[in-house]
Coordinates of C-alpha atoms in Angstrom, one line a residue:
X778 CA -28.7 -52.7 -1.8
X779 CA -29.7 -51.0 1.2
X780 CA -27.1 -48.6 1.5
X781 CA -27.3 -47.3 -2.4
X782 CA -31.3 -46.9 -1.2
X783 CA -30.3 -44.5 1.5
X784 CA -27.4 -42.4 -0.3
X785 CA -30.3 -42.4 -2.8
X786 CA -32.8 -40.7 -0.7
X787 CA -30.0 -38.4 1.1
X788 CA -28.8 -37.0 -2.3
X789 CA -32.5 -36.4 -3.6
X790 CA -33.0 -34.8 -0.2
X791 CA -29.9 -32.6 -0.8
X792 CA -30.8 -31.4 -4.6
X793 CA -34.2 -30.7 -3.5
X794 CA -33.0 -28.5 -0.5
X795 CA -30.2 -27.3 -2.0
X796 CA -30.8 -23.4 -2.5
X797 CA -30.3 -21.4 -5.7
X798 CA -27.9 -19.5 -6.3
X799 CA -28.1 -15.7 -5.6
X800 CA -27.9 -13.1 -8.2
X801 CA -24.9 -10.5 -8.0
X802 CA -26.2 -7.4 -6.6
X803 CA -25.8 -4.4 -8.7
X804 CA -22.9 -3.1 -5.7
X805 CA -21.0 -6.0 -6.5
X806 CA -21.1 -5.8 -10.1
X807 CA -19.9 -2.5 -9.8
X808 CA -17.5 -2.9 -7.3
X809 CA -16.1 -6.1 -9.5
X810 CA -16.1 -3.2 -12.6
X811 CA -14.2 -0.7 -10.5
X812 CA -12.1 -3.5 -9.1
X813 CA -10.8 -4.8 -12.8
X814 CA -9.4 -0.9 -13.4
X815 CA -8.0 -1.1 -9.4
X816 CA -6.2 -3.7 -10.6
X817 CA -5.3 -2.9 -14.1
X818 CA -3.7 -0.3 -12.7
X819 CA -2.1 -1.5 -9.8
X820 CA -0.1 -3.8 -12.6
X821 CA 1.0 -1.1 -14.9
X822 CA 1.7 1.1 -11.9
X823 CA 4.5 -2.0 -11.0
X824 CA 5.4 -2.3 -14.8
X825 CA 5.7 1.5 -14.9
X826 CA 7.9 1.8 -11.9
X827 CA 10.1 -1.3 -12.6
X828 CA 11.0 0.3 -16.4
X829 CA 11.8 4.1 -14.5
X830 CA 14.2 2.1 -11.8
X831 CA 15.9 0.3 -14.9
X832 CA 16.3 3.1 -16.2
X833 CA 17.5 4.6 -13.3
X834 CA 20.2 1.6 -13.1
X835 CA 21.2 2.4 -16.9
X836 CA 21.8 6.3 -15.9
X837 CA 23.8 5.7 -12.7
X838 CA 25.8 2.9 -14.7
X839 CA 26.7 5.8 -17.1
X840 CA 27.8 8.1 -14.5
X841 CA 29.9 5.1 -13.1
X842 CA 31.5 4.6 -16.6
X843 CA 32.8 8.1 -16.9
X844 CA 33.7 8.3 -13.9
X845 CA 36.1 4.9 -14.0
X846 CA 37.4 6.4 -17.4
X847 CA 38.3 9.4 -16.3
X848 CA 40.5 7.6 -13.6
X849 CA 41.9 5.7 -16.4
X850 CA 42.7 8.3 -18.6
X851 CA 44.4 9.9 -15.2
X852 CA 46.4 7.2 -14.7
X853 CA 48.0 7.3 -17.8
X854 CA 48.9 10.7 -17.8
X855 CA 50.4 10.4 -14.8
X856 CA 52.5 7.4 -15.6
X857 CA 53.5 8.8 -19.0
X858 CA 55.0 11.9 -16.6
X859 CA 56.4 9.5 -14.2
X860 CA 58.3 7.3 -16.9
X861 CA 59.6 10.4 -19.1
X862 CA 61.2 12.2 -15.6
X863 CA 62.4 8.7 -14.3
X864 CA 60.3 9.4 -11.3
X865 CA 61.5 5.4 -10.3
X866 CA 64.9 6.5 -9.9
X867 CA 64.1 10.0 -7.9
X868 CA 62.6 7.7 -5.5
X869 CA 58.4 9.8 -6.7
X870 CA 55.9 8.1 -5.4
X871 CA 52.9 6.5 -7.3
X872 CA 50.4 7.4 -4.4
X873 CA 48.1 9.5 -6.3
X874 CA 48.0 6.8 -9.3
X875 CA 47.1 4.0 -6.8
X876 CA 44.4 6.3 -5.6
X877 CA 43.0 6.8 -9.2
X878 CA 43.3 2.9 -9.8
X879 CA 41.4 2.5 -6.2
X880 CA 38.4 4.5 -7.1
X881 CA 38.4 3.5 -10.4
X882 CA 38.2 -0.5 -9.6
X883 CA 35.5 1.1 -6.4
X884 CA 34.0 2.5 -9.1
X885 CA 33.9 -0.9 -11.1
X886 CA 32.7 -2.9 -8.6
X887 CA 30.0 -0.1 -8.4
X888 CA 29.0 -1.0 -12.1
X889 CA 29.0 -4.8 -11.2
X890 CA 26.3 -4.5 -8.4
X891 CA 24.1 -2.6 -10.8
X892 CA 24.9 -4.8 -14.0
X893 CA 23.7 -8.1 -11.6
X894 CA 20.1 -6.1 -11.7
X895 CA 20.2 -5.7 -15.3
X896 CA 20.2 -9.7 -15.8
X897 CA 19.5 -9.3 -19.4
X898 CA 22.7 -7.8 -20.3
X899 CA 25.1 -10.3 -20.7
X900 CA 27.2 -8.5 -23.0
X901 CA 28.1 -5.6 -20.0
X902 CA 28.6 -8.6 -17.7
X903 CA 31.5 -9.9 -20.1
X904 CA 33.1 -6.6 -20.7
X905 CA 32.9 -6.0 -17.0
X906 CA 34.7 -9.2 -16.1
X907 CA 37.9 -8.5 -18.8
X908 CA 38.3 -4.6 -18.1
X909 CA 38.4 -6.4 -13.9
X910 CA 41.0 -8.7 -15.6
X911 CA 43.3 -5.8 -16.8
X912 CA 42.8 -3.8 -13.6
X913 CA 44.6 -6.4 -11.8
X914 CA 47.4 -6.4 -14.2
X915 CA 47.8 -2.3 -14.5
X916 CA 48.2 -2.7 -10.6
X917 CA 50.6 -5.1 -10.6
X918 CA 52.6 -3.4 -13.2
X919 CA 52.5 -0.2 -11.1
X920 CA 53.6 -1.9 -8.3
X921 CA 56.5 -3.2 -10.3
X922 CA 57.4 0.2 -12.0
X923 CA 59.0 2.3 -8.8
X924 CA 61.1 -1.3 -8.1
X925 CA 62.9 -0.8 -11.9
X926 CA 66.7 0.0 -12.5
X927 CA 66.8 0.4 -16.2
X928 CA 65.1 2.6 -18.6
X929 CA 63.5 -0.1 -20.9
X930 CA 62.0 -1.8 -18.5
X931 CA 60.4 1.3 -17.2
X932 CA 59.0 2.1 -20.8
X933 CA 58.5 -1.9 -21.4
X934 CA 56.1 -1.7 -18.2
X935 CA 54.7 1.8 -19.0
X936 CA 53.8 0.4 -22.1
X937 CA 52.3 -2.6 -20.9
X938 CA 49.9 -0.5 -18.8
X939 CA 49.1 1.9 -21.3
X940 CA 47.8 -1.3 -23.6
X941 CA 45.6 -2.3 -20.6
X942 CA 44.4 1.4 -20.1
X943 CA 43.4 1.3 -23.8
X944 CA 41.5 -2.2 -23.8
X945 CA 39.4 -1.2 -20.4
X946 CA 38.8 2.3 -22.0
X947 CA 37.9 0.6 -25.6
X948 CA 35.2 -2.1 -23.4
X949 CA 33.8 1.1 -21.5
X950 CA 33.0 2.9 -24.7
X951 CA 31.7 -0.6 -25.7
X952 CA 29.1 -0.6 -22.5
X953 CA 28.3 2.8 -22.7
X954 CA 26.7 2.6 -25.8
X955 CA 24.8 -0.8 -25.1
X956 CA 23.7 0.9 -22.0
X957 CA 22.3 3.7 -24.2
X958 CA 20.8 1.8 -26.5
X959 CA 19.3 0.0 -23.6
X960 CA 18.5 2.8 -22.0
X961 CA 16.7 4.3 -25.1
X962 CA 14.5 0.6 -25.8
X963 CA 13.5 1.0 -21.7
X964 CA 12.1 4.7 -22.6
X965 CA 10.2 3.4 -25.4
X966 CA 9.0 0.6 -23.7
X967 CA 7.1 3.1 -21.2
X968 CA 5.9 4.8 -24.1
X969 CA 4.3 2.0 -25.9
X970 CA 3.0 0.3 -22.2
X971 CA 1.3 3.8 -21.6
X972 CA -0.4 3.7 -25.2
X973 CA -1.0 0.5 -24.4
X974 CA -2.7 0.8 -21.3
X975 CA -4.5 4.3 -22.5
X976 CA -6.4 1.7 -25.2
X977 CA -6.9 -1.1 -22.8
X978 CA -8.4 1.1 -20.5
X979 CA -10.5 2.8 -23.5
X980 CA -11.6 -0.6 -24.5
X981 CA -12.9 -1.7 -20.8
X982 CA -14.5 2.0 -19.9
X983 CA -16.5 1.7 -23.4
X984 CA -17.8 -2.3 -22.6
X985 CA -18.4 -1.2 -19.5
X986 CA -20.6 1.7 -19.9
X987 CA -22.2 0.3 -22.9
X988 CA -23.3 -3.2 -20.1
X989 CA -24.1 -0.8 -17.7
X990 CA -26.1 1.4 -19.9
X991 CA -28.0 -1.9 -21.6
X992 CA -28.5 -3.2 -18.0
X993 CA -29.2 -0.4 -15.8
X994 CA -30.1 3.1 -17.7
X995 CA -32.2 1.0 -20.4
X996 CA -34.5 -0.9 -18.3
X997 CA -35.1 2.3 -15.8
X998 CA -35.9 4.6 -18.6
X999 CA -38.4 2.1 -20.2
X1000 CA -39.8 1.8 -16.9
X1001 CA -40.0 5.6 -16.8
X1002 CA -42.1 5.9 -19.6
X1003 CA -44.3 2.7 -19.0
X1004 CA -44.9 4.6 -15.4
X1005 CA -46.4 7.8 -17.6
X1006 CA -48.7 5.3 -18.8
X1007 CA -49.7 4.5 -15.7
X1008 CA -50.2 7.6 -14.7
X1009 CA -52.9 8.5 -17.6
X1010 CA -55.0 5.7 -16.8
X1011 CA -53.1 2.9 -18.9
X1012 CA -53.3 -0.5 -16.6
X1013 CA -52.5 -2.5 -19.6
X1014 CA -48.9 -1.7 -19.6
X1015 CA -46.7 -4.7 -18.5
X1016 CA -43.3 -4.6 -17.7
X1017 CA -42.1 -8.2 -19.1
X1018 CA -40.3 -6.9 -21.8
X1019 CA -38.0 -4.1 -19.8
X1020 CA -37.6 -6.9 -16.9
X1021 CA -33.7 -7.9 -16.8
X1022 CA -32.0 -11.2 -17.1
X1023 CA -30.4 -11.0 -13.5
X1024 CA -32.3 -10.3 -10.5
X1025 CA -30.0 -7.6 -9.1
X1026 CA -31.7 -3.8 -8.0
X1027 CA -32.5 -2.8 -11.3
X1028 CA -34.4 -6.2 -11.8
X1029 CA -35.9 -6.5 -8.5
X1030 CA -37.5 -2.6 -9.0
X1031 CA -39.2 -3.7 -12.5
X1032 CA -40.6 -6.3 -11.4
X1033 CA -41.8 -5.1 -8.2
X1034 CA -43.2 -2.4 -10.3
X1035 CA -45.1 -4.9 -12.4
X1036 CA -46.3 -6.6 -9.4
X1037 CA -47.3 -3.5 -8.2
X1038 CA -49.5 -2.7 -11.7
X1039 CA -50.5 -5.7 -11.8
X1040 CA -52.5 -5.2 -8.9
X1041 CA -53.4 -2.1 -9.5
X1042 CA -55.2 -3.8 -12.8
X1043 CA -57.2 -6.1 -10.3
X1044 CA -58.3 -3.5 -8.0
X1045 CA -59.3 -0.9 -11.0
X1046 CA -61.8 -4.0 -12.7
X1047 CA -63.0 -4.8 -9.0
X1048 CA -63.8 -1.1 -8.6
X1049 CA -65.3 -1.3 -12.4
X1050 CA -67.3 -4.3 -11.2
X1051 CA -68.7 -2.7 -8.0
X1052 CA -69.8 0.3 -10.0
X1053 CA -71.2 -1.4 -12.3
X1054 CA -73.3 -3.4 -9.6
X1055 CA -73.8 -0.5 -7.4
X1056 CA -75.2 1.5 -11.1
X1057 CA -77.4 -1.8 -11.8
X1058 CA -79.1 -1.4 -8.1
X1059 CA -79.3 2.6 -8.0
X1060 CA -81.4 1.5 -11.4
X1061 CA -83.5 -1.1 -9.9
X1062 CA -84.5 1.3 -6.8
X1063 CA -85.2 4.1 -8.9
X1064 CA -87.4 1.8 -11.0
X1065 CA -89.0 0.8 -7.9
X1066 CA -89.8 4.0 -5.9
X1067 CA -91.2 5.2 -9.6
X1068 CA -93.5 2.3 -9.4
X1069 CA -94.6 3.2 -5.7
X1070 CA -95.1 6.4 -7.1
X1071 CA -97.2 5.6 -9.9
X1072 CA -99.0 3.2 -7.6
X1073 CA -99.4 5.5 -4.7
X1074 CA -100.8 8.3 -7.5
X1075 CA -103.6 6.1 -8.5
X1076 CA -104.3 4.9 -5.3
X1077 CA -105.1 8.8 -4.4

């Protein structure tokens, strides 16, 4: 029982020392005002810059693409050349097709790093893996072509390769246009994010100025023309009405300036009041030296 007595008495002692809290100043409120666009733009600035690398991704993917077809299509020129002049049994080298087939899978493995970015697009990352499939079996068939001894074997492996060439070529076409079509849906996506943002940004500019002008403009102009009052003679005028909810600036000015009228109200019927005595008195003498007057008259 004792110790409920005294956490008792130390919690009333805490509530009733506890201070109030303070008001936001009108700095603050401003700089929180400021700080919500800061940071509303900060955000679409990140969006924004995020959509023009993915695009960026989708364009160099592209140039990759054509590239690694191109080499493609070279390589089965070359081997169609190769096979028709029996280049295996002249002893021709292939060195310029593996050099195609080099950049082409460099230029593959190129696509790969930029299709892991582009997580969402699982149907490049499928097509990436089969045209890697049939790289590996062009380049074993063209290491097996210059090794050959009879014509059909030569046309059996030619042929072979030239089925490859036309699957990886049929699955590039295939990415190319989902990496346009993505391409296209990333534009528009910055489009509708910058209408987007253009509203949002609308939306807080016109709450904003429409809280700032009912809590700062108002109140200051009604106190402008309560002041005019003043100034003609009106110590009536109270300034309860244009005083603000929140003590910030604007609030603290107001009622200062009520305060201050307030005041001024005493002092003006103290004045009255001493005028009025200092009248009654100037009266009373001047009754009083007519009366010596009168008095002093008779007496001569």
């Amino acid at each position: 029982k004792p110790f409920h007595i005294s956490h008792l008495t130390v919690l009333t002692v805490f509530m009733n020392n506890k201070n109030p809290k303070k008001p936001f100043s009108l700095y603050i409120k401003t700089l929180m005002f400021l700080s919500l666009f800061f940071i509303l733009a900060v955000v679409d600035s990140g969006i924004f810059i995020n959509s023009l690398k993915r695009i960026s991704i989708y364009e160099e993917v592209m140039e990759h693409l054509v590239t690694t077809r191109n080499r493609l299509t070279q390589i089965a020129y070359e081997l169609d050349i190769y096979v028709i002049d029996k280049g295996y049994e002249k002893g021709v080298s292939l060195k310029s097709v593996t050099v195609n087939l080099d950049s082409a899978e460099q230029e593959l493995k190129e696509i790969e790093k930029r299709a892991a970015l582009l997580s969402r697009n699982s149907l490049m990352q499928t097509e990436l893996k089969n045209i890697s499939k049939k790289m590996e079996n062009i380049r074993n068939n063209i290491e097996r072509l210059p090794k050959v001894k009879e014509q059909e074997e030569a046309f059996f492996i030619h042929n072979s390769v030239d089925t490859d060439i036309s699957f990886a070529t049929t699955s590039i076409d295939s990415i190319s246009k989902s990496d346009l079509r993505e391409k296209q849906a990333a534009i528009s996506n910055i489009k509708r994010m910058t209408i987007e943002t253009l509203i949002v940004s609308i939306f807080i500019g016109i709450i904003g100025f429409f809280i700032f002008s009912r809590k700062v403009i108002a109140p200051i102009k009604e106190a402008s023309r309560l002041a005019v009052k003043i100034k003609s003679g009106d110590y009536g005028v109270r300034f309860d009405s244009v005083l603000p909810m929140s003590m910030d600036e604007v609030g603290i000015l107001v009622s200062t300036l009520d305060h201050m009228v307030s005041k001024l109200k005493d002092t003006h019927i103290y004045i009255e009041q001493q005028v009025s005595e200092w009248t009654k008195e100037y009266d009373r003498k001047i009754k009083l030296l007519t009366a010596t007057n009168n008095i002093r008259g008779i007496t001569l």
